[in-house]
C-alpha cells in the first residue's frame, strides 16, 4: 500500500499527465493549473517523487524561459531534450519557443 501522498503532488501529476504530446508547460503554469499559483517549486518536488508506474510525461515541464532546468549536458538534460525533440519540439540556442509550444491548460471538467 502506498504511503499517504501529498494532495498537491496528486494534482500536479494529474495536470502533467494531461500535457499533450508536442507541447510543454512551465513549472509555474502547471502549478497554476493545479490550483497553486505560487507553487512552481511544488511541481519540481512532485515530479521528483512521481512513481514510475504513472508513466508521467515529466519531460514536458520546462522553466519559464523555455529552457530545460537540469544542468546542460547532464544525462537528465539530454534525456529530456531527446524526449521533447522526439515529439517535434525545436530548440534554438537551448530554448523552446513557448509562444509556439506552450500548452494553454485546457483541461476537461472531470479533472477535479
PDB file of N, CA, C and O in Angstrom, residues 21-53:
ATOM      1  N   UNK A  21       1.057  15.542 -26.201  1.00  0.00           N
ATOM      2  CA  UNK A  21       2.275  15.283 -26.961  1.00  0.00           C
ATOM      3  C   UNK A  21       2.527  16.470 -27.885  1.00  0.00           C
ATOM      4  O   UNK A  21       1.598  16.991 -28.506  1.00  0.00           O
ATOM      5  N   UNK A  22       3.784  16.915 -27.944  1.00  0.00           N
ATOM      6  CA  UNK A  22       4.145  18.035 -28.803  1.00  0.00           C
ATOM      7  C   UNK A  22       4.011  19.399 -28.149  1.00  0.00           C
ATOM      8  O   UNK A  22       4.216  20.421 -28.790  1.00  0.00           O
ATOM      9  N   UNK A  23       3.667  19.403 -26.867  1.00  0.00           N
ATOM     10  CA  UNK A  23       3.529  20.657 -26.124  1.00  0.00           C
ATOM     11  C   UNK A  23       4.342  20.586 -24.835  1.00  0.00           C
ATOM     12  O   UNK A  23       4.675  19.502 -24.359  1.00  0.00           O
ATOM     13  N   UNK A  24       4.619  21.731 -24.271  1.00  0.00           N
ATOM     14  CA  UNK A  24       5.291  21.827 -22.979  1.00  0.00           C
ATOM     15  C   UNK A  24       4.493  22.763 -22.086  1.00  0.00           C
ATOM     16  O   UNK A  24       3.630  23.507 -22.552  1.00  0.00           O
ATOM     17  N   UNK A  25       4.805  22.726 -20.817  1.00  0.00           N
ATOM     18  CA  UNK A  25       4.257  23.673 -19.859  1.00  0.00           C
ATOM     19  C   UNK A  25       5.378  24.057 -18.916  1.00  0.00           C
ATOM     20  O   UNK A  25       6.349  23.313 -18.752  1.00  0.00           O
ATOM     21  N   UNK A  26       5.255  25.195 -18.304  1.00  0.00           N
ATOM     22  CA  UNK A  26       6.268  25.634 -17.350  1.00  0.00           C
ATOM     23  C   UNK A  26       5.887  25.167 -15.944  1.00  0.00           C
ATOM     24  O   UNK A  26       4.725  24.852 -15.674  1.00  0.00           O
ATOM     25  N   UNK A  27       6.872  25.139 -15.069  1.00  0.00           N
ATOM     26  CA  UNK A  27       6.603  24.764 -13.685  1.00  0.00           C
ATOM     27  C   UNK A  27       5.524  25.668 -13.094  1.00  0.00           C
ATOM     28  O   UNK A  27       4.603  25.193 -12.431  1.00  0.00           O
ATOM     29  N   UNK A  28       5.629  26.959 -13.358  1.00  0.00           N
ATOM     30  CA  UNK A  28       4.656  27.906 -12.825  1.00  0.00           C
ATOM     31  C   UNK A  28       3.263  27.698 -13.384  1.00  0.00           C
ATOM     32  O   UNK A  28       2.272  27.783 -12.654  1.00  0.00           O
ATOM     33  N   UNK A  29       3.171  27.413 -14.680  1.00  0.00           N
ATOM     34  CA  UNK A  29       1.853  27.180 -15.269  1.00  0.00           C
ATOM     35  C   UNK A  29       1.226  25.892 -14.750  1.00  0.00           C
ATOM     36  O   UNK A  29       0.027  25.855 -14.457  1.00  0.00           O
ATOM     37  N   UNK A  30       2.018  24.852 -14.621  1.00  0.00           N
ATOM     38  CA  UNK A  30       1.482  23.605 -14.064  1.00  0.00           C
ATOM     39  C   UNK A  30       0.944  23.867 -12.659  1.00  0.00           C
ATOM     40  O   UNK A  30      -0.157  23.420 -12.315  1.00  0.00           O
ATOM     41  N   UNK A  31       1.687  24.609 -11.870  1.00  0.00           N
ATOM     42  CA  UNK A  31       1.237  24.937 -10.512  1.00  0.00           C
ATOM     43  C   UNK A  31      -0.087  25.703 -10.561  1.00  0.00           C
ATOM     44  O   UNK A  31      -1.019  25.391  -9.812  1.00  0.00           O
ATOM     45  N   UNK A  32      -0.188  26.677 -11.442  1.00  0.00           N
ATOM     46  CA  UNK A  32      -1.434  27.444 -11.568  1.00  0.00           C
ATOM     47  C   UNK A  32      -2.594  26.560 -11.994  1.00  0.00           C
ATOM     48  O   UNK A  32      -3.688  26.647 -11.444  1.00  0.00           O
ATOM     49  N   UNK A  33      -2.356  25.701 -12.996  1.00  0.00           N
ATOM     50  CA  UNK A  33      -3.411  24.813 -13.469  1.00  0.00           C
ATOM     51  C   UNK A  33      -3.867  23.853 -12.368  1.00  0.00           C
ATOM     52  O   UNK A  33      -5.016  23.428 -12.344  1.00  0.00           O
ATOM     53  N   UNK A  34      -2.953  23.515 -11.458  1.00  0.00           N
ATOM     54  CA  UNK A  34      -3.281  22.622 -10.351  1.00  0.00           C
ATOM     55  C   UNK A  34      -3.941  23.365  -9.190  1.00  0.00           C
ATOM     56  O   UNK A  34      -4.374  22.747  -8.224  1.00  0.00           O
ATOM     57  N   UNK A  35      -4.004  24.689  -9.293  1.00  0.00           N
ATOM     58  CA  UNK A  35      -4.644  25.477  -8.248  1.00  0.00           C
ATOM     59  C   UNK A  35      -3.683  26.066  -7.236  1.00  0.00           C
ATOM     60  O   UNK A  35      -4.091  26.530  -6.174  1.00  0.00           O
ATOM     61  N   UNK A  36      -2.390  26.071  -7.549  1.00  0.00           N
ATOM     62  CA  UNK A  36      -1.367  26.586  -6.645  1.00  0.00           C
ATOM     63  C   UNK A  36      -0.516  27.611  -7.383  1.00  0.00           C
ATOM     64  O   UNK A  36       0.613  27.326  -7.781  1.00  0.00           O
ATOM     65  N   UNK A  37      -1.041  28.825  -7.593  1.00  0.00           N
ATOM     66  CA  UNK A  37      -0.362  29.806  -8.449  1.00  0.00           C
ATOM     67  C   UNK A  37       1.043  30.213  -8.019  1.00  0.00           C
ATOM     68  O   UNK A  37       1.799  30.713  -8.832  1.00  0.00           O
ATOM     69  N   UNK A  38       1.403  29.959  -6.786  1.00  0.00           N
ATOM     70  CA  UNK A  38       2.767  30.282  -6.351  1.00  0.00           C
ATOM     71  C   UNK A  38       3.555  29.007  -6.033  1.00  0.00           C
ATOM     72  O   UNK A  38       4.546  29.049  -5.321  1.00  0.00           O
ATOM     73  N   UNK A  39       3.131  27.898  -6.618  1.00  0.00           N
ATOM     74  CA  UNK A  39       3.705  26.605  -6.257  1.00  0.00           C
ATOM     75  C   UNK A  39       4.638  25.972  -7.265  1.00  0.00           C
ATOM     76  O   UNK A  39       4.697  24.751  -7.359  1.00  0.00           O
ATOM     77  N   UNK A  40       5.399  26.769  -8.002  1.00  0.00           N
ATOM     78  CA  UNK A  40       6.309  26.199  -9.002  1.00  0.00           C
ATOM     79  C   UNK A  40       7.279  25.196  -8.378  1.00  0.00           C
ATOM     80  O   UNK A  40       7.586  24.165  -8.979  1.00  0.00           O
ATOM     81  N   UNK A  41       7.741  25.479  -7.175  1.00  0.00           N
ATOM     82  CA  UNK A  41       8.674  24.550  -6.524  1.00  0.00           C
ATOM     83  C   UNK A  41       7.978  23.247  -6.129  1.00  0.00           C
ATOM     84  O   UNK A  41       8.603  22.181  -6.106  1.00  0.00           O
ATOM     85  N   UNK A  42       6.694  23.336  -5.826  1.00  0.00           N
ATOM     86  CA  UNK A  42       5.923  22.128  -5.517  1.00  0.00           C
ATOM     87  C   UNK A  42       5.903  21.208  -6.734  1.00  0.00           C
ATOM     88  O   UNK A  42       5.993  19.987  -6.608  1.00  0.00           O
ATOM     89  N   UNK A  43       5.813  21.792  -7.921  1.00  0.00           N
ATOM     90  CA  UNK A  43       5.796  20.999  -9.153  1.00  0.00           C
ATOM     91  C   UNK A  43       7.100  20.218  -9.281  1.00  0.00           C
ATOM     92  O   UNK A  43       7.095  19.018  -9.574  1.00  0.00           O
ATOM     93  N   UNK A  44       8.213  20.876  -9.049  1.00  0.00           N
ATOM     94  CA  UNK A  44       9.500  20.188  -9.112  1.00  0.00           C
ATOM     95  C   UNK A  44       9.568  19.036  -8.112  1.00  0.00           C
ATOM     96  O   UNK A  44       9.999  17.932  -8.449  1.00  0.00           O
ATOM     97  N   UNK A  45       9.106  19.285  -6.891  1.00  0.00           N
ATOM     98  CA  UNK A  45       9.110  18.234  -5.865  1.00  0.00           C
ATOM     99  C   UNK A  45       8.187  17.088  -6.262  1.00  0.00           C
ATOM    100  O   UNK A  45       8.528  15.914  -6.090  1.00  0.00           O
ATOM    101  N   UNK A  46       7.029  17.420  -6.808  1.00  0.00           N
ATOM    102  CA  UNK A  46       6.079  16.378  -7.225  1.00  0.00           C
ATOM    103  C   UNK A  46       6.659  15.521  -8.340  1.00  0.00           C
ATOM    104  O   UNK A  46       6.508  14.297  -8.342  1.00  0.00           O
ATOM    105  N   UNK A  47       7.330  16.145  -9.284  1.00  0.00           N
ATOM    106  CA  UNK A  47       7.912  15.387 -10.393  1.00  0.00           C
ATOM    107  C   UNK A  47       9.041  14.481  -9.909  1.00  0.00           C
ATOM    108  O   UNK A  47       9.204  13.364 -10.401  1.00  0.00           O
ATOM    109  N   UNK A  48       9.807  14.954  -8.938  1.00  0.00           N
ATOM    110  CA  UNK A  48      10.896  14.136  -8.396  1.00  0.00           C
ATOM    111  C   UNK A  48      10.377  12.901  -7.669  1.00  0.00           C
ATOM    112  O   UNK A  48      11.060  11.884  -7.603  1.00  0.00           O
ATOM    113  N   UNK A  49       9.177  12.987  -7.097  1.00  0.00           N
ATOM    114  CA  UNK A  49       8.637  11.884  -6.295  1.00  0.00           C
ATOM    115  C   UNK A  49       7.574  11.070  -7.023  1.00  0.00           C
ATOM    116  O   UNK A  49       6.998  10.162  -6.433  1.00  0.00           O
ATOM    117  N   UNK A  50       7.317  11.384  -8.277  1.00  0.00           N
ATOM    118  CA  UNK A  50       6.279  10.663  -9.021  1.00  0.00           C
ATOM    119  C   UNK A  50       6.653   9.191  -9.183  1.00  0.00           C
ATOM    120  O   UNK A  50       7.773   8.876  -9.591  1.00  0.00           O
ATOM    121  N   UNK A  51       5.734   8.307  -8.864  1.00  0.00           N
ATOM    122  CA  UNK A  51       6.008   6.880  -9.055  1.00  0.00           C
ATOM    123  C   UNK A  51       6.230   6.565 -10.538  1.00  0.00           C
ATOM    124  O   UNK A  51       5.549   7.127 -11.405  1.00  0.00           O
ATOM    125  N   UNK A  52       7.173   5.703 -10.834  1.00  0.00           N
ATOM    126  CA  UNK A  52       7.436   5.321 -12.219  1.00  0.00           C
ATOM    127  C   UNK A  52       6.197   4.727 -12.881  1.00  0.00           C
ATOM    128  O   UNK A  52       6.001   4.869 -14.087  1.00  0.00           O
ATOM    129  N   UNK A  53       5.345   4.101 -12.083  1.00  0.00           N
ATOM    130  CA  UNK A  53       4.137   3.474 -12.629  1.00  0.00           C
ATOM    131  C   UNK A  53       3.174   4.483 -13.253  1.00  0.00           C
ATOM    132  O   UNK A  53       2.305   4.105 -14.037  1.00  0.00           O
TER     133      UNK A  53
END
